[in-house]
CSV table of C-alpha atoms and ligand atoms in Angstrom, one decimal:
chain,number,residue,atom,x,y,z
R,694,MET,CA,39.9,-3.2,-3.9
R,695,LYS,CA,41.2,-0.8,-1.4
R,696,HIS,CA,41.2,2.0,-3.8
R,697,SER,CA,37.6,1.5,-4.7
R,698,HIS,CA,36.5,1.2,-0.8
R,699,CYS,CA,38.2,4.6,-0.4
R,700,SER,CA,36.7,6.1,-3.5
R,701,ARG,CA,33.2,4.9,-2.3
R,702,LEU,CA,33.7,6.4,1.0
R,703,LEU,CA,34.7,9.8,-0.6
R,704,LEU,CA,31.5,9.8,-2.6
R,705,VAL,CA,29.5,8.9,0.5
R,706,CYS,CA,31.1,11.9,2.3
R,707,SER,CA,30.7,14.2,-0.6
R,708,VAL,CA,27.0,13.4,-0.7
R,709,LEU,CA,26.8,13.9,3.0
R,710,VAL,CA,28.5,17.4,2.9
R,711,LEU,CA,26.3,18.2,0.0
R,712,CYS,CA,23.2,17.4,2.0
R,713,LEU,CA,24.4,19.7,4.8
R,714,VAL,CA,25.4,22.7,2.4
R,715,THR,CA,21.9,22.4,0.6
R,716,GLY,CA,20.0,22.3,4.2
R,717,GLY,CA,19.0,18.8,3.3
R,718,ALA,CA,16.7,20.0,0.3
R,719,ARG,CA,18.6,17.8,-2.3
R,720,CYS,CA,18.5,14.9,0.0
R,721,ASN,CA,14.7,14.7,0.2
R,722,LYS,CA,14.5,13.9,-3.3
R,723,LEU,CA,13.5,10.3,-4.0
R,724,SER,CA,15.8,8.3,-6.4
R,725,SER,CA,15.9,4.9,-7.8
R,726,ASN,CA,19.6,4.5,-6.9
R,727,PHE,CA,19.6,6.2,-3.3
R,728,TYR,CA,21.1,3.4,-1.5
R,729,ASP,CA,23.7,2.4,-4.3
R,730,TRP,CA,26.6,3.6,-2.2
R,731,THR,CA,25.5,3.6,1.2
R,732,CYS,CA,23.6,0.3,1.2
R,733,PRO,CA,23.7,-1.7,-1.9
R,734,GLY,CA,22.3,-4.7,-0.4
R,735,VAL,CA,18.9,-3.2,0.6
R,736,TYR,CA,17.2,-4.9,-2.5
R,737,ASN,CA,18.3,-8.5,-1.5
R,738,ILE,CA,17.5,-8.2,2.1
R,739,VAL,CA,14.1,-6.8,1.4
R,740,GLN,CA,13.4,-9.2,-1.4
R,741,GLN,CA,14.5,-12.4,0.6
R,742,HIS,CA,12.1,-11.6,3.5
R,743,VAL,CA,9.0,-10.7,1.3
R,744,PHE,CA,9.9,-14.0,-0.5
R,745,SER,CA,9.9,-16.1,2.7
R,746,ALA,CA,7.2,-14.6,4.3
R,747,MET,CA,4.9,-15.1,1.0
R,748,ARG,CA,6.1,-18.5,1.0
R,749,GLU,CA,4.6,-19.1,4.5
R,750,GLU,CA,1.4,-17.0,3.7
R,751,LEU,CA,0.8,-15.6,0.1
R,752,ARG,CA,-1.5,-13.3,1.4
R,753,MET,CA,1.5,-11.4,3.1
R,754,GLY,CA,2.1,-9.5,-0.4
R,755,ALA,CA,-1.1,-8.0,-0.1
R,756,SER,CA,-0.9,-6.9,3.5
R,757,LEU,CA,2.6,-5.2,2.9
R,758,LEU,CA,1.0,-3.3,-0.3
R,759,ARG,CA,-1.9,-2.1,1.9
R,760,LEU,CA,0.7,-1.2,4.9
R,761,HIS,CA,2.6,1.1,2.4
R,762,PHE,CA,-0.8,2.8,1.1
R,763,HIS,CA,-2.0,3.4,4.9
R,764,ASP,CA,1.7,4.8,5.7
R,765,CYS,CA,1.5,7.1,2.8
R,766,PHE,CA,-1.8,8.5,3.3
R,767,VAL,CA,-1.2,9.8,6.8
R,768,ASN,CA,1.5,12.5,7.1
R,769,GLY,CA,3.2,11.2,3.9
R,770,CYS,CA,5.1,8.1,3.7
R,771,ASP,CA,6.9,8.7,6.5
R,772,GLY,CA,6.8,5.0,8.5
R,773,SER,CA,4.5,6.8,11.0
R,774,ILE,CA,2.1,3.8,10.9
R,775,LEU,CA,4.8,1.6,12.5
R,776,LEU,CA,5.2,3.5,15.6
R,777,ASP,CA,4.0,1.7,18.8
R,778,GLY,CA,1.8,3.3,21.3
R,779,ALA,CA,-1.8,3.7,22.5
R,780,ASP,CA,-1.9,7.2,20.4
R,781,GLY,CA,-0.4,5.3,17.1
R,782,GLU,CA,-2.0,5.1,14.1
R,783,LYS,CA,-2.3,1.4,14.4
R,784,PHE,CA,-5.0,1.8,16.8
R,785,ALA,CA,-7.3,4.1,14.6
R,786,LEU,CA,-10.2,2.5,13.2
R,787,PRO,CA,-9.3,1.9,9.6
R,788,ASN,CA,-5.9,0.0,11.0
R,789,MET,CA,-6.9,-1.7,14.2
R,790,ASN,CA,-7.2,-5.6,13.9
R,791,SER,CA,-6.8,-5.0,10.3
R,792,VAL,CA,-3.4,-3.9,9.0
R,793,ARG,CA,-0.7,-6.5,9.0
R,794,GLY,CA,3.0,-7.2,8.1
R,795,TYR,CA,4.6,-5.1,11.0
R,796,GLU,CA,6.8,-8.2,11.9
R,797,VAL,CA,8.0,-8.6,8.3
R,798,ILE,CA,9.1,-4.9,8.3
R,799,ASP,CA,10.8,-5.6,11.8
R,800,ALA,CA,12.9,-8.6,10.8
R,801,ILE,CA,14.1,-6.6,7.5
R,802,LYS,CA,14.9,-3.7,9.3
R,803,ALA,CA,17.0,-5.7,12.0
R,804,ASP,CA,19.0,-7.3,8.9
R,805,LEU,CA,19.6,-3.6,7.5
R,806,GLU,CA,20.8,-2.4,10.8
R,807,ASN,CA,23.3,-5.3,11.0
R,808,MET,CA,24.5,-4.3,7.4
R,809,CYS,CA,24.4,-0.9,7.3
R,810,PRO,CA,23.4,0.7,10.5
R,811,GLY,CA,21.3,4.1,10.5
R,812,VAL,CA,21.2,4.3,6.8
R,813,VAL,CA,17.7,2.9,5.4
R,814,SER,CA,14.6,4.5,6.6
R,815,CYS,CA,11.5,2.4,7.8
R,816,ALA,CA,9.4,4.1,5.1
R,817,ASP,CA,11.7,2.8,2.4
R,818,VAL,CA,11.6,-0.6,3.9
R,819,VAL,CA,7.8,-0.6,3.6
R,820,ALA,CA,7.8,1.0,0.0
R,821,LEU,CA,10.2,-1.7,-1.1
R,822,ALA,CA,8.5,-4.3,0.7
R,823,ALA,CA,5.2,-3.4,-1.1
R,824,GLY,CA,6.8,-3.3,-4.6
R,825,TYR,CA,7.9,-7.0,-4.0
R,826,GLY,CA,4.7,-7.9,-2.7
R,827,VAL,CA,3.1,-6.9,-5.9
R,828,LEU,CA,5.8,-8.5,-8.1
R,829,PHE,CA,5.7,-12.0,-6.4
R,830,SER,CA,2.0,-12.0,-6.7
R,831,GLY,CA,2.3,-11.8,-10.3
R,832,GLY,CA,2.1,-7.9,-10.7
R,833,PRO,CA,4.1,-5.6,-12.5
R,834,TYR,CA,7.4,-4.4,-11.8
R,835,TYR,CA,7.7,-0.8,-11.2
R,836,ASN,CA,10.7,1.5,-10.2
R,837,VAL,CA,10.3,2.0,-6.3
R,838,LEU,CA,11.8,5.4,-5.6
R,839,LEU,CA,13.9,5.6,-2.7
R,840,GLY,CA,15.1,8.2,-0.1
R,841,ARG,CA,12.5,8.8,2.2
R,842,ARG,CA,12.7,10.0,5.8
R,843,ASP,CA,11.1,8.6,8.8
R,844,GLY,CA,8.6,10.8,10.9
R,845,LEU,CA,8.9,11.3,14.5
R,846,LYS,CA,5.1,11.2,15.4
R,847,ALA,CA,2.1,9.2,14.7
R,848,ASN,CA,-1.0,10.8,13.5
R,849,GLN,CA,-4.0,8.8,15.1
R,850,SER,CA,-6.8,11.2,14.1
R,851,GLY,CA,-5.3,11.6,10.8
R,852,ALA,CA,-5.3,7.8,10.1
R,853,ALA,CA,-9.0,7.8,11.5
R,854,ASN,CA,-10.2,10.6,9.3
R,855,GLY,CA,-7.8,10.7,6.1
R,856,LEU,CA,-8.0,7.0,5.0
R,857,PRO,CA,-11.0,6.2,3.0
R,858,SER,CA,-13.7,3.9,4.3
R,859,PRO,CA,-15.4,1.1,2.0
R,860,PHE,CA,-18.8,2.8,3.3
R,861,GLU,CA,-18.0,6.1,1.7
R,862,PRO,CA,-19.5,7.2,-1.6
R,863,ILE,CA,-17.0,7.3,-4.4
R,864,SER,CA,-17.2,11.2,-4.4
R,865,SER,CA,-15.8,11.3,-0.9
R,866,ILE,CA,-13.0,8.9,-1.5
R,867,VAL,CA,-12.0,10.8,-4.4
R,868,LYS,CA,-11.9,13.9,-2.1
R,869,LYS,CA,-9.6,12.1,0.0
R,870,PHE,CA,-7.2,11.0,-2.8
R,871,ALA,CA,-7.4,14.7,-3.9
R,872,ASP,CA,-6.1,15.8,-0.5
R,873,VAL,CA,-2.9,13.9,-0.8
R,874,GLY,CA,-2.4,15.0,-4.4
R,875,LEU,CA,-3.9,12.0,-6.3
R,876,ASP,CA,-6.5,12.1,-8.9
R,877,THR,CA,-9.5,10.1,-10.0
R,878,LYS,CA,-7.6,8.1,-12.2
R,879,ASP,CA,-5.4,6.9,-9.3
R,880,VAL,CA,-8.3,6.1,-7.3
R,881,VAL,CA,-9.4,3.6,-9.9
R,882,VAL,CA,-5.9,2.2,-10.8
R,883,LEU,CA,-4.8,2.0,-7.0
R,884,SER,CA,-8.2,0.1,-6.3
R,885,GLY,CA,-6.7,-2.3,-8.6
R,886,ALA,CA,-4.7,-3.7,-5.6
R,887,HIS,CA,-7.9,-5.2,-4.5
R,888,THR,CA,-6.7,-7.8,-7.1
R,889,ILE,CA,-5.1,-9.6,-4.0
R,890,GLY,CA,-5.8,-9.9,-0.4
R,891,ARG,CA,-8.9,-10.2,1.9
R,892,ALA,CA,-11.5,-8.5,3.5
R,893,ARG,CA,-13.5,-9.1,6.7
R,894,CYS,CA,-17.5,-9.6,6.9
R,895,VAL,CA,-17.9,-6.5,9.0
R,896,LEU,CA,-16.5,-4.3,6.0
R,897,PHE,CA,-18.8,-5.8,3.3
R,898,SER,CA,-21.8,-6.9,5.3
R,899,ASP,CA,-23.9,-3.8,4.6
R,900,ARG,CA,-24.1,-5.3,1.0
R,901,LEU,CA,-25.9,-8.2,2.1
R,902,ALA,CA,-29.4,-8.4,2.3
R,903,SER,CA,-31.5,-10.6,5.1
R,904,THR,CA,-34.5,-10.9,2.9
R,905,LYS,CA,-34.8,-11.4,-0.8
R,906,SER,CA,-37.0,-8.4,-1.4
R,907,SER,CA,-34.2,-6.0,-0.1
R,908,ALA,CA,-31.4,-7.9,-2.3
R,909,ASN,CA,-28.7,-5.6,-3.6
R,910,PRO,CA,-29.1,-4.8,-7.3
R,911,THR,CA,-25.3,-4.3,-7.6
R,912,LEU,CA,-24.3,-7.5,-6.2
R,913,ASP,CA,-24.3,-10.6,-8.2
R,914,ALA,CA,-27.3,-12.9,-6.6
R,915,THR,CA,-25.0,-16.3,-6.1
R,916,MET,CA,-22.3,-14.2,-4.6
R,917,ALA,CA,-24.5,-12.6,-2.4
R,918,ALA,CA,-25.7,-16.0,-1.2
R,919,ASN,CA,-22.2,-17.5,-0.8
R,920,LEU,CA,-21.2,-14.3,1.3
R,921,GLN,CA,-24.4,-14.5,3.4
R,922,LYS,CA,-23.5,-17.9,4.4
R,923,LEU,CA,-19.7,-17.1,5.4
R,924,CYS,CA,-20.9,-14.0,7.4
R,925,THR,CA,-24.1,-15.3,9.1
R,926,GLY,CA,-23.5,-16.0,12.8
R,927,GLY,CA,-19.8,-15.5,13.1
R,928,ASP,CA,-18.1,-12.2,14.8
R,929,GLY,CA,-17.6,-10.4,11.5
R,930,ASN,CA,-14.1,-11.2,11.3
R,931,GLN,CA,-14.2,-14.0,8.9
R,932,THR,CA,-12.4,-12.9,5.7
R,933,THR,CA,-13.1,-13.8,2.1
R,934,ALA,CA,-10.9,-12.8,-1.1
R,935,LEU,CA,-11.4,-9.3,-2.5
R,936,ASP,CA,-11.1,-10.7,-6.0
R,937,VAL,CA,-13.5,-13.7,-6.0
R,938,SER,CA,-12.1,-14.9,-9.4
R,939,SER,CA,-8.3,-15.0,-8.6
R,940,ALA,CA,-8.0,-14.5,-4.9
R,941,ASP,CA,-3.9,-14.1,-4.9
R,942,VAL,CA,-3.0,-13.4,-8.3
R,943,PHE,CA,-2.1,-9.8,-9.2
R,944,ASP,CA,-4.3,-9.2,-12.5
R,945,LYS,CA,-6.9,-7.4,-14.4
R,946,GLN,CA,-9.6,-9.7,-13.0
R,947,TYR,CA,-10.8,-7.3,-10.5
R,948,TYR,CA,-12.1,-4.9,-12.8
R,949,HIS,CA,-13.6,-7.8,-14.9
R,950,ASN,CA,-15.5,-8.6,-11.4
R,951,LEU,CA,-17.0,-5.3,-11.4
R,952,LEU,CA,-18.5,-5.2,-14.6
R,953,ASN,CA,-20.4,-8.6,-13.4
R,954,LYS,CA,-21.5,-7.0,-10.0
R,955,LYS,CA,-18.9,-9.0,-8.2
R,956,GLY,CA,-16.9,-6.4,-6.4
R,957,LEU,CA,-16.6,-7.3,-2.8
R,958,LEU,CA,-16.7,-3.7,-1.1
R,959,SER,CA,-19.3,-1.2,-1.7
R,960,SER,CA,-16.4,0.9,-2.5
R,961,ASP,CA,-15.2,-1.4,-5.0
R,962,GLN,CA,-18.4,-1.7,-7.0
R,963,GLY,CA,-19.2,1.8,-6.8
R,964,LEU,CA,-16.3,2.3,-9.2
R,965,PHE,CA,-18.6,0.9,-11.8
R,966,SER,CA,-22.2,0.8,-10.3
R,967,ALA,CA,-22.5,4.3,-8.8
R,968,ASP,CA,-25.4,6.6,-10.0
R,969,GLU,CA,-24.3,8.4,-12.9
R,970,ASP,CA,-22.5,11.7,-12.2
R,971,VAL,CA,-19.0,13.2,-13.6
R,972,VAL,CA,-17.0,11.2,-11.2
R,973,ALA,CA,-18.9,8.1,-11.7
R,974,SER,CA,-19.0,8.3,-15.6
R,975,THR,CA,-15.0,8.8,-15.4
R,976,THR,CA,-14.5,5.8,-13.0
R,977,LYS,CA,-17.0,3.6,-15.0
R,978,ALA,CA,-15.0,4.4,-18.2
R,979,LEU,CA,-11.5,3.4,-16.7
R,980,VAL,CA,-12.9,0.1,-15.0
R,981,GLN,CA,-14.1,-0.8,-18.7
R,982,THR,CA,-10.6,0.1,-20.0
R,983,TYR,CA,-8.5,-1.9,-17.4
R,984,SER,CA,-11.0,-4.7,-17.6
R,985,ASP,CA,-10.0,-5.0,-21.4
R,986,ASP,CA,-6.3,-4.0,-21.2
R,987,GLY,CA,-4.2,-5.6,-18.5
R,988,GLU,CA,-1.1,-4.1,-19.9
R,989,GLN,CA,-2.5,-0.7,-19.5
R,990,PHE,CA,-3.5,-1.5,-16.1
R,991,PHE,CA,0.2,-2.8,-15.1
R,992,SER,CA,2.0,0.2,-16.4
R,993,ASP,CA,-0.7,2.8,-14.8
R,994,PHE,CA,-0.7,0.8,-11.4
R,995,GLY,CA,3.3,1.2,-11.4
R,996,ALA,CA,2.9,5.0,-12.1
R,997,SER,CA,0.2,5.6,-9.5
R,998,MET,CA,2.4,3.7,-7.0
R,999,VAL,CA,5.2,5.7,-7.6
R,1000,LYS,CA,2.9,8.7,-7.3
R,1001,MET,CA,1.4,7.7,-4.1
R,1002,GLY,CA,5.1,6.7,-2.7
R,1003,SER,CA,6.0,10.1,-3.2
R,1004,ILE,CA,3.4,12.1,-1.1
R,1005,PRO,CA,5.6,14.2,1.3
R,1006,LEU,CA,5.7,14.8,4.9
R,1007,PRO,CA,4.0,17.8,6.1
R,1008,ALA,CA,6.3,20.9,5.5
R,1009,GLY,CA,8.5,21.5,8.3
R,1010,SER,CA,8.0,18.3,10.0
R,1011,ALA,CA,11.2,16.8,11.9
R,1012,ASP,CA,12.4,13.8,10.5
R,1013,GLU,CA,15.3,10.9,11.0
R,1014,ILE,CA,16.4,7.4,10.0
R,1015,ARG,CA,14.8,5.3,12.7
R,1016,CYS,CA,17.0,2.6,14.3
R,1017,ASN,CA,13.9,0.6,15.4
R,1018,CYS,CA,10.9,1.1,13.3
R,1019,ARG,CA,8.6,0.9,16.4
R,1020,VAL,CA,9.8,3.8,18.2
R,1021,PRO,CA,11.6,7.1,17.5
R,1022,ASN,CA,15.4,7.4,18.1
R,1023,PRO,CA,16.3,8.0,21.9
R,1024,LYS,CA,17.2,11.9,22.0
B,78,HEM,C1,-10.0,3.3,-2.7
B,78,HEM,C2,-10.3,3.4,-1.4
B,78,HEM,C3,-9.9,2.1,-0.5
B,78,HEM,C4,-10.9,1.7,0.5
B,78,HEM,C5,-12.2,2.2,0.8
B,78,HEM,C6,-10.1,0.2,0.8
B,78,HEM,C7,-10.7,-0.5,1.9
B,78,HEM,C8,-10.1,-1.6,1.9
B,78,HEM,C9,-10.9,-2.7,2.9
B,78,HEM,C10,-12.1,-2.5,4.0
B,78,HEM,C11,-10.0,-3.9,3.0
B,78,HEM,C12,-10.2,-4.9,4.1
B,78,HEM,C13,-9.7,-4.4,5.6
B,78,HEM,C14,-10.0,-5.7,6.6
B,78,HEM,O1,-10.8,-6.6,6.1
B,78,HEM,O2,-9.8,-5.4,7.7
B,78,HEM,C15,-9.1,-3.5,2.4
B,78,HEM,C16,-8.0,-4.3,2.1
B,78,HEM,C17,-6.8,-4.2,1.1
B,78,HEM,N1,-6.9,-3.0,0.5
B,78,HEM,FE1,-8.0,-1.4,0.2
B,78,HEM,N2,-9.0,0.3,0.1
B,78,HEM,C18,-9.0,1.2,-0.7
B,78,HEM,C19,-8.0,1.5,-1.5
B,78,HEM,C20,-6.6,0.8,-1.7
B,78,HEM,C21,-5.2,1.2,-2.1
B,78,HEM,C22,-5.1,2.4,-2.8
B,78,HEM,C23,-4.3,0.0,-2.1
B,78,HEM,C24,-3.0,0.0,-2.4
B,78,HEM,C25,-2.5,0.5,-3.1
B,78,HEM,C26,-5.1,-1.1,-1.1
B,78,HEM,C27,-4.6,-2.0,-1.0
B,78,HEM,C28,-5.4,-3.2,-0.2
B,78,HEM,C29,-4.9,-4.6,-0.1
B,78,HEM,C30,-3.9,-5.2,-0.9
B,78,HEM,C31,-5.9,-5.2,0.8
B,78,HEM,C32,-5.9,-6.6,1.2
B,78,HEM,C33,-5.2,-6.8,2.4
B,78,HEM,C34,-4.7,-8.1,3.3
B,78,HEM,O3,-5.3,-9.1,2.4
B,78,HEM,O4,-4.1,-7.9,4.2
B,78,HEM,N3,-6.6,-0.6,-1.0
B,78,HEM,N4,-9.2,-2.3,1.7
């Protein structure tokens, strides 16, 4: 027992020395066994917290998945969305009063700091929590790669400008994905995340017409009437399921909805109903494929999540393992 503890310590030390010698380059590579020697309990801790958060509110799985997406799209997957402060990403338009799950991440991190202090990055906690959120919603298991480092700074304008808006045409969403190294297929596959979770009226009421004569030809009439009823007279913060057919289950139903004009956001329905051009015909064909083949969707979703989860920090940025996900470590 004593011997195995010592050899484990020796290996950890050798890894650290190797990191120093190679200038950190080797240590920035993500891997599936990154914490095997330094914090093997990380999976259990994250899994337990996500499980109990979802038992309290099933939607939390979706919220954690979106948190990871909004983290990765701004300065790479560096936990920068978690930083508090008036100039934080939290207060950028796409995130404010919208992104959820910060408290779940805090609770996970507090337990991890007790178990293996200073070892697991906040960005990795978010990535793993998203993976369990998908799995516990009935979605695919995919191998979450670990070894990210936390950024020191938030980028509010990056969040305001870089995150896609539901009001944008698909071509401009495709461009934003391309800016972080993701392609058109990733756009369609990752939009399938909208098979779970909720959206607020303010973010889809552009699709609702107030008179019959201007009814939206790409929105099912019965669904339009129901949404109209939900949203009329409120403050715009009423929510409804992104996937009208199976709100909390991670399945291929999202794509089936699009075939039937039942996408909730304009950016969802646009994947199938946008005016034909090269991008639209690509997205349309993929929607058709995934609506037919759930297995293909699940395996492509895992692959695109790994790709999204590997978006790097901007070259030369300082990084660390944050002790408290809400603030950079004291100097
Ligand atoms: C393709 C461009 C995308 C656009 C325009 C978009 C837009 C939105 C909007 C407007 C909402 C509702 C927010 C609110 O009501 O406050 C939402 C929710 C959500 N989004 Fe996206 N999204 C996109 C891609 C993605 C991706 C790539 C993922 C994850 C891989 C994702 C995961 C989610 C989830 C799970 C929710 C529900 C969150 C919850 O219920 O708390 N979205 N998205």
